[in-house]
């Protein structure tokens, strides 16, 4: 029986322009099988990964944004978005996907996965982690 | 020699757009593509800088890249023209050469 | 590799997963099962159809626990467990059922 560690995946890149966003998502999904305490942070251009209404049919790339909605099924239910990064890009929570998870300890009630946090709060969250992986 | 400048990097990650705006001559055009399209959105930390450049330079943005990234056309800064791939090709022929900022 | 079904040729990778998900049709699943020496029953189809619906919505195959929970909801609690799914798909519910459903090989799960 191994001990559970706190893992944080930090996402800082816009989708499609580079491969980082998709690579990060794939690592998160593979890592989910190891049942660790996983959180995701979206800062800087990483907040663009979660915009809703992405439609890639005219650029010939796979739209992987629907997969973020499956994260709750993989027990990834802590998603932190840095408030300052959203604001610098003229975005609000309404522009982002509505990510939910079912809380097994609360009769499978559907709850929000996304938490908008300030830069200071995020610094504290990062500080608490055993492992931080940055993309 | 009015050039077409293309910018494909996010203005929040690289300074390609700012460098382009600093050096683009009056009468030239700037086309934002790929991650560059974020520079066309209103209400951002960089949108005032883009608006200021509009008196000298024509601005275009590639529609398919806007749609792919889930950005809304009604949030694009007024004065931008949205073009498709054919429009991109037309622009390259209208101007005297392309300067691709990376 | 390729599979020949109803006069059509379906490209697959070296492990037998369909190369182009959009080409999938039910008879292809039957043919893939035959290669493995299996025959698909209504119970298999419920799993295969669920996988296809899930992939359509999320662009990814579900985690095994998601699959078991969903099957339990649909077919009754006695079937919502991995034992039941392993009986249907002895090569691993995710791997084998995803293959028949025309989905890519799932990453990092059974």
GROMACS .gro file of C-alpha atoms in nm:
model
  347
    1UNK     CA    1   0.000   0.000   0.000
    2UNK     CA    2   0.165   0.316  -0.116
    3UNK     CA    3   0.089   0.650   0.039
    4UNK     CA    4  -0.113   0.905  -0.149
    5UNK     CA    5   0.073   1.211  -0.266
    6UNK     CA    6  -0.057   1.549  -0.368
    7UNK     CA    7  -0.006   1.606  -0.741
    8UNK     CA    8  -0.064   1.941  -0.912
    9UNK     CA    9  -0.065   1.978  -1.289
   10UNK     CA   10  -0.001   2.339  -1.391
   11UNK     CA   11  -0.134   2.439  -1.735
   12UNK     CA   12   0.004   2.759  -1.889
   13UNK     CA   13  -0.041   2.721  -2.265
   14UNK     CA   14  -0.325   2.793  -2.506
   15UNK     CA   15  -0.470   2.489  -2.687
   16UNK     CA   16  -0.394   2.399  -3.054
   17UNK     CA   17  -0.102   2.640  -3.110
   18UNK     CA   18   0.128   2.400  -2.929
   19UNK     CA   19   0.096   2.040  -2.811
   20UNK     CA   20   0.137   2.118  -2.438
   21UNK     CA   21  -0.233   2.144  -2.350
   22UNK     CA   22  -0.324   1.810  -2.504
   23UNK     CA   23  -0.013   1.639  -2.365
   24UNK     CA   24  -0.097   1.762  -2.016
   25UNK     CA   25  -0.455   1.634  -2.042
   26UNK     CA   26  -0.332   1.292  -2.152
   27UNK     CA   27  -0.083   1.271  -1.867
   28UNK     CA   28  -0.357   1.367  -1.619
   29UNK     CA   29  -0.587   1.093  -1.751
   30UNK     CA   30  -0.315   0.828  -1.744
   31UNK     CA   31  -0.206   0.943  -1.398
   32UNK     CA   32  -0.564   0.918  -1.271
   33UNK     CA   33  -0.529   0.538  -1.272
   34UNK     CA   34  -0.276   0.567  -0.985
   35UNK     CA   35  -0.538   0.714  -0.749
   36UNK     CA   36  -0.333   1.000  -0.614
   37UNK     CA   37  -0.466   1.331  -0.481
   38UNK     CA   38  -0.476   1.523  -0.808
   39UNK     CA   39  -0.541   1.894  -0.865
   40UNK     CA   40  -0.520   2.099  -1.185
   41UNK     CA   41  -0.427   2.466  -1.208
   42UNK     CA   42  -0.493   2.683  -1.513
   43UNK     CA   43  -0.293   3.004  -1.523
   44UNK     CA   44  -0.170   3.247  -1.790
   45UNK     CA   45  -0.273   3.127  -2.138
   46UNK     CA   46  -0.373   2.794  -1.983
   47UNK     CA   47  -0.713   2.946  -1.900
   48UNK     CA   48  -0.786   2.939  -2.275
   49UNK     CA   49  -0.785   2.557  -2.262
   50UNK     CA   50  -1.120   2.562  -2.080
   51UNK     CA   51  -1.318   2.804  -2.300
   52UNK     CA   52  -1.654   2.666  -2.409
   53UNK     CA   53  -1.776   2.657  -2.767
   54UNK     CA   54  -1.446   2.543  -2.921
   55UNK     CA   55  -1.508   2.431  -3.280
   56UNK     CA   56  -1.204   2.299  -3.465
   57UNK     CA   57  -1.369   2.161  -3.780
   58UNK     CA   58  -1.211   2.428  -4.001
   59UNK     CA   59  -0.854   2.393  -3.870
   60UNK     CA   60  -0.827   2.015  -3.916
   61UNK     CA   61  -0.740   1.936  -3.553
   62UNK     CA   62  -0.920   1.726  -3.295
   63UNK     CA   63  -1.129   1.930  -3.050
   64UNK     CA   64  -1.019   1.784  -2.717
   65UNK     CA   65  -1.211   2.030  -2.499
   66UNK     CA   66  -1.506   1.789  -2.440
   67UNK     CA   67  -1.263   1.560  -2.257
   68UNK     CA   68  -1.224   1.811  -1.971
   69UNK     CA   69  -1.588   1.735  -1.884
   70UNK     CA   70  -1.490   1.371  -1.823
   71UNK     CA   71  -1.228   1.461  -1.558
   72UNK     CA   72  -1.484   1.422  -1.280
   73UNK     CA   73  -1.537   1.058  -1.387
   74UNK     CA   74  -1.163   1.007  -1.339
   75UNK     CA   75  -1.181   1.148  -0.984
   76UNK     CA   76  -1.015   1.473  -1.084
   77UNK     CA   77  -1.241   1.722  -0.913
   78UNK     CA   78  -1.013   2.006  -0.799
   79UNK     CA   79  -0.958   2.256  -1.079
   80UNK     CA   80  -0.813   2.594  -0.986
   81UNK     CA   81  -0.824   2.894  -1.218
   82UNK     CA   82  -0.619   3.200  -1.143
   83UNK     CA   83  -0.846   3.505  -1.129
   84UNK     CA   84  -0.580   3.749  -1.249
   85UNK     CA   85  -0.513   3.539  -1.563
   86UNK     CA   86  -0.882   3.536  -1.652
   87UNK     CA   87  -0.912   3.912  -1.603
   88UNK     CA   88  -0.606   3.998  -1.814
   89UNK     CA   89  -0.772   3.809  -2.101
   90UNK     CA   90  -1.115   3.971  -2.066
   91UNK     CA   91  -1.269   3.638  -1.963
   92UNK     CA   92  -1.514   3.546  -1.689
   93UNK     CA   93  -1.626   3.214  -1.544
   94UNK     CA   94  -1.920   3.226  -1.789
   95UNK     CA   95  -1.677   3.186  -2.080
   96UNK     CA   96  -1.548   2.856  -1.942
   97UNK     CA   97  -1.675   2.498  -1.950
   98UNK     CA   98  -1.905   2.406  -1.662
   99UNK     CA   99  -1.703   2.122  -1.508
  100UNK     CA  100  -1.875   1.905  -1.247
  101UNK     CA  101  -1.811   1.591  -1.048
  102UNK     CA  102  -2.028   1.354  -0.845
  103UNK     CA  103  -1.936   1.349  -0.476
  104UNK     CA  104  -1.942   0.984  -0.364
  105UNK     CA  105  -1.935   1.089   0.002
  106UNK     CA  106  -2.245   1.305  -0.043
  107UNK     CA  107  -2.492   1.070  -0.216
  108UNK     CA  108  -2.337   1.143  -0.558
  109UNK     CA  109  -2.444   1.505  -0.548
  110UNK     CA  110  -2.320   1.698  -0.851
  111UNK     CA  111  -2.071   1.967  -0.752
  112UNK     CA  112  -1.856   2.227  -0.925
  113UNK     CA  113  -1.498   2.124  -0.996
  114UNK     CA  114  -1.381   2.474  -1.089
  115UNK     CA  115  -1.260   2.717  -0.824
  116UNK     CA  116  -1.149   3.064  -0.922
  117UNK     CA  117  -0.866   3.160  -0.687
  118UNK     CA  118  -0.645   3.464  -0.646
  119UNK     CA  119  -0.274   3.457  -0.724
  120UNK     CA  120  -0.193   3.447  -0.351
  121UNK     CA  121  -0.432   3.158  -0.289
  122UNK     CA  122  -0.283   2.968  -0.581
  123UNK     CA  123   0.067   3.021  -0.446
  124UNK     CA  124  -0.046   2.856  -0.122
  125UNK     CA  125  -0.205   2.565  -0.312
  126UNK     CA  126   0.121   2.513  -0.503
  127UNK     CA  127   0.317   2.525  -0.182
  128UNK     CA  128   0.112   2.237  -0.033
  129UNK     CA  129   0.194   1.993  -0.315
  130UNK     CA  130   0.428   1.693  -0.307
  131UNK     CA  131   0.469   1.692  -0.686
  132UNK     CA  132   0.414   1.977  -0.933
  133UNK     CA  133   0.415   1.907  -1.306
  134UNK     CA  134   0.416   2.212  -1.532
  135UNK     CA  135   0.298   2.223  -1.892
  136UNK     CA  136   0.593   4.849  -5.002
  137UNK     CA  137   0.285   4.787  -4.786
  138UNK     CA  138   0.344   4.453  -4.620
  139UNK     CA  139   0.113   4.194  -4.472
  140UNK     CA  140   0.231   4.104  -4.122
  141UNK     CA  141   0.113   3.773  -3.976
  142UNK     CA  142   0.137   3.700  -3.602
  143UNK     CA  143   0.074   3.346  -3.475
  144UNK     CA  144   0.175   3.373  -3.107
  145UNK     CA  145  -0.040   3.469  -2.812
  146UNK     CA  146   0.033   3.830  -2.707
  147UNK     CA  147   0.034   3.714  -2.345
  148UNK     CA  148   0.308   3.460  -2.398
  149UNK     CA  149   0.540   3.625  -2.651
  150UNK     CA  150   0.600   3.981  -2.759
  151UNK     CA  151   0.566   3.910  -3.133
  152UNK     CA  152   0.251   4.122  -3.166
  153UNK     CA  153   0.406   4.416  -2.980
  154UNK     CA  154   0.722   4.397  -3.189
  155UNK     CA  155   0.511   4.384  -3.504
  156UNK     CA  156   0.303   4.687  -3.400
  157UNK     CA  157   0.620   4.877  -3.314
  158UNK     CA  158   0.767   4.823  -3.661
  159UNK     CA  159   0.470   4.794  -3.899
  160UNK     CA  160   0.460   5.095  -4.133
  161UNK     CA  161   0.153   5.306  -4.196
  162UNK     CA  162  -0.065   5.145  -4.465
  163UNK     CA  163   0.043   4.789  -4.391
  164UNK     CA  164  -0.184   4.515  -4.261
  165UNK     CA  165  -0.167   4.278  -3.964
  166UNK     CA  166  -0.335   3.938  -3.982
  167UNK     CA  167  -0.368   3.745  -3.654
  168UNK     CA  168  -0.366   3.365  -3.693
  169UNK     CA  169  -0.340   3.055  -3.467
  170UNK     CA  170  -0.269   3.160  -3.105
  171UNK     CA  171  -0.225   3.514  -3.234
  172UNK     CA  172  -0.604   3.555  -3.251
  173UNK     CA  173  -0.621   3.621  -2.876
  174UNK     CA  174  -0.476   3.963  -2.960
  175UNK     CA  175  -0.798   4.046  -3.146
  176UNK     CA  176  -1.023   4.011  -2.842
  177UNK     CA  177  -1.164   4.312  -2.661
  178UNK     CA  178  -1.134   4.379  -2.290
  179UNK     CA  179  -0.788   4.226  -2.250
  180UNK     CA  180  -0.465   4.362  -2.105
  181UNK     CA  181  -0.339   4.430  -2.458
  182UNK     CA  182  -0.653   4.546  -2.644
  183UNK     CA  183  -0.583   4.919  -2.592
  184UNK     CA  184  -0.245   4.883  -2.759
  185UNK     CA  185  -0.406   4.717  -3.061
  186UNK     CA  186  -0.677   4.983  -3.082
  187UNK     CA  187  -0.413   5.257  -3.084
  188UNK     CA  188  -0.242   5.098  -3.385
  189UNK     CA  189  -0.565   5.088  -3.584
  190UNK     CA  190  -0.530   5.441  -3.714
  191UNK     CA  191  -0.221   5.341  -3.915
  192UNK     CA  192  -0.262   4.971  -3.984
  193UNK     CA  193  -0.549   4.749  -4.109
  194UNK     CA  194  -0.628   4.454  -3.885
  195UNK     CA  195  -0.753   4.111  -3.990
  196UNK     CA  196  -0.813   3.790  -3.795
  197UNK     CA  197  -0.850   3.435  -3.925
  198UNK     CA  198  -1.205   3.314  -3.845
  199UNK     CA  199  -1.137   2.938  -3.828
  200UNK     CA  200  -0.871   2.997  -3.561
  201UNK     CA  201  -1.115   3.213  -3.361
  202UNK     CA  202  -1.383   2.943  -3.373
  203UNK     CA  203  -1.140   2.663  -3.285
  204UNK     CA  204  -1.042   2.843  -2.965
  205UNK     CA  205  -1.399   2.910  -2.854
  206UNK     CA  206  -1.358   3.288  -2.883
  207UNK     CA  207  -1.676   3.478  -2.969
  208UNK     CA  208  -1.683   3.690  -3.283
  209UNK     CA  209  -1.887   3.957  -3.105
  210UNK     CA  210  -1.598   4.007  -2.863
  211UNK     CA  211  -1.349   4.088  -3.138
  212UNK     CA  212  -1.228   4.449  -3.126
  213UNK     CA  213  -1.432   4.678  -3.358
  214UNK     CA  214  -1.242   4.747  -3.678
  215UNK     CA  215  -1.106   4.395  -3.724
  216UNK     CA  216  -1.210   4.219  -4.043
  217UNK     CA  217  -1.264   3.844  -4.010
  218UNK     CA  218  -1.127   3.644  -4.303
  219UNK     CA  219  -1.131   3.275  -4.398
  220UNK     CA  220  -0.848   3.085  -4.570
  221UNK     CA  221  -0.939   3.229  -4.910
  222UNK     CA  222  -0.930   3.576  -4.758
  223UNK     CA  223  -0.584   3.496  -4.620
  224UNK     CA  224  -0.465   3.409  -4.971
  225UNK     CA  225  -0.623   3.726  -5.115
  226UNK     CA  226  -0.440   3.937  -4.856
  227UNK     CA  227  -0.106   3.784  -4.947
  228UNK     CA  228  -0.160   3.887  -5.308
  229UNK     CA  229  -0.294   4.236  -5.224
  230UNK     CA  230   0.012   4.336  -5.023
  231UNK     CA  231   0.377   4.355  -5.124
  232UNK     CA  232   0.506   4.049  -4.946
  233UNK     CA  233   0.443   3.879  -4.615
  234UNK     CA  234   0.633   3.930  -4.292
  235UNK     CA  235   0.559   3.632  -4.066
  236UNK     CA  236   0.631   3.719  -3.701
  237UNK     CA  237   0.703   3.409  -3.496
  238UNK     CA  238  -0.355  -0.485  -4.090
  239UNK     CA  239  -0.706  -0.490  -4.229
  240UNK     CA  240  -1.038  -0.666  -4.178
  241UNK     CA  241  -1.270  -0.763  -4.462
  242UNK     CA  242  -1.641  -0.727  -4.375
  243UNK     CA  243  -1.939  -0.724  -4.613
  244UNK     CA  244  -1.704  -0.665  -4.904
  245UNK     CA  245  -1.550  -0.359  -4.737
  246UNK     CA  246  -1.194  -0.329  -4.611
  247UNK     CA  247  -1.133  -0.177  -4.266
  248UNK     CA  248  -0.783  -0.064  -4.177
  249UNK     CA  249  -0.671  -0.156  -3.826
  250UNK     CA  250  -0.353  -0.109  -3.626
  251UNK     CA  251  -0.126  -0.399  -3.533
  252UNK     CA  252  -0.342  -0.481  -3.230
  253UNK     CA  253  -0.665  -0.485  -3.427
  254UNK     CA  254  -0.804  -0.143  -3.330
  255UNK     CA  255  -0.995   0.034  -3.605
  256UNK     CA  256  -0.787   0.307  -3.771
  257UNK     CA  257  -1.079   0.538  -3.852
  258UNK     CA  258  -1.352   0.553  -3.588
  259UNK     CA  259  -1.605   0.694  -3.834
  260UNK     CA  260  -1.594   0.382  -4.049
  261UNK     CA  261  -1.733   0.164  -3.771
  262UNK     CA  262  -2.043  -0.046  -3.825
  263UNK     CA  263  -2.208  -0.318  -3.612
  264UNK     CA  264  -2.103  -0.601  -3.844
  265UNK     CA  265  -1.741  -0.498  -3.793
  266UNK     CA  266  -1.779  -0.557  -3.419
  267UNK     CA  267  -1.922  -0.902  -3.489
  268UNK     CA  268  -1.630  -0.978  -3.720
  269UNK     CA  269  -1.372  -0.860  -3.463
  270UNK     CA  270  -1.536  -1.080  -3.198
  271UNK     CA  271  -1.523  -1.378  -3.433
  272UNK     CA  272  -1.146  -1.330  -3.469
  273UNK     CA  273  -1.123  -1.356  -3.088
  274UNK     CA  274  -1.347  -1.665  -3.089
  275UNK     CA  275  -1.635  -1.480  -2.925
  276UNK     CA  276  -1.994  -1.410  -3.017
  277UNK     CA  277  -2.162  -1.083  -2.925
  278UNK     CA  278  -2.485  -1.103  -2.725
  279UNK     CA  279  -2.729  -0.831  -2.622
  280UNK     CA  280  -2.524  -0.788  -2.301
  281UNK     CA  281  -2.209  -0.718  -2.503
  282UNK     CA  282  -2.394  -0.468  -2.718
  283UNK     CA  283  -2.513  -0.271  -2.418
  284UNK     CA  284  -2.150  -0.218  -2.318
  285UNK     CA  285  -2.035  -0.142  -2.673
  286UNK     CA  286  -2.315   0.108  -2.729
  287UNK     CA  287  -2.242   0.280  -2.398
  288UNK     CA  288  -1.874   0.312  -2.492
  289UNK     CA  289  -1.961   0.466  -2.826
  290UNK     CA  290  -2.201   0.716  -2.665
  291UNK     CA  291  -1.945   0.810  -2.400
  292UNK     CA  292  -1.672   0.858  -2.657
  293UNK     CA  293  -1.902   1.070  -2.875
  294UNK     CA  294  -1.965   1.304  -2.580
  295UNK     CA  295  -1.618   1.321  -2.420
  296UNK     CA  296  -1.380   1.213  -2.702
  297UNK     CA  297  -1.228   0.958  -2.466
  298UNK     CA  298  -1.306   0.607  -2.340
  299UNK     CA  299  -1.447   0.602  -1.985
  300UNK     CA  300  -1.253   0.491  -1.679
  301UNK     CA  301  -1.339   0.132  -1.581
  302UNK     CA  302  -1.523   0.249  -1.268
  303UNK     CA  303  -1.733   0.483  -1.481
  304UNK     CA  304  -1.818   0.194  -1.710
  305UNK     CA  305  -1.915  -0.037  -1.423
  306UNK     CA  306  -2.128   0.230  -1.258
  307UNK     CA  307  -2.309   0.310  -1.583
  308UNK     CA  308  -2.375  -0.054  -1.663
  309UNK     CA  309  -2.504  -0.105  -1.308
  310UNK     CA  310  -2.744   0.184  -1.355
  311UNK     CA  311  -2.868   0.047  -1.687
  312UNK     CA  312  -2.883  -0.325  -1.623
  313UNK     CA  313  -2.914  -0.358  -1.248
  314UNK     CA  314  -2.667  -0.354  -0.961
  315UNK     CA  315  -2.571  -0.724  -1.004
  316UNK     CA  316  -2.411  -0.633  -1.339
  317UNK     CA  317  -2.243  -0.311  -1.225
  318UNK     CA  318  -1.915  -0.473  -1.127
  319UNK     CA  319  -1.592  -0.562  -1.297
  320UNK     CA  320  -1.652  -0.937  -1.251
  321UNK     CA  321  -1.956  -0.917  -1.478
  322UNK     CA  322  -1.767  -0.710  -1.734
  323UNK     CA  323  -1.468  -0.946  -1.730
  324UNK     CA  324  -1.705  -1.237  -1.797
  325UNK     CA  325  -1.832  -1.055  -2.105
  326UNK     CA  326  -1.489  -0.934  -2.214
  327UNK     CA  327  -1.223  -1.169  -2.076
  328UNK     CA  328  -0.938  -0.974  -2.241
  329UNK     CA  329  -1.024  -0.673  -2.023
  330UNK     CA  330  -1.349  -0.479  -2.051
  331UNK     CA  331  -1.197  -0.152  -2.164
  332UNK     CA  332  -0.944  -0.295  -2.411
  333UNK     CA  333  -1.164  -0.556  -2.574
  334UNK     CA  334  -1.493  -0.367  -2.570
  335UNK     CA  335  -1.327  -0.049  -2.699
  336UNK     CA  336  -1.182  -0.249  -2.985
  337UNK     CA  337  -1.522  -0.386  -3.086
  338UNK     CA  338  -1.671  -0.037  -3.047
  339UNK     CA  339  -1.418   0.096  -3.297
  340UNK     CA  340  -1.252   0.325  -3.040
  341UNK     CA  341  -0.877   0.377  -3.005
  342UNK     CA  342  -0.694   0.164  -2.750
  343UNK     CA  343  -0.753   0.324  -2.410
  344UNK     CA  344  -0.444   0.473  -2.252
  345UNK     CA  345  -0.325   0.342  -1.919
  346UNK     CA  346  -0.622   0.127  -1.814
  347UNK     CA  347  -0.739  -0.235  -1.834
   0.00000   0.00000   0.00000
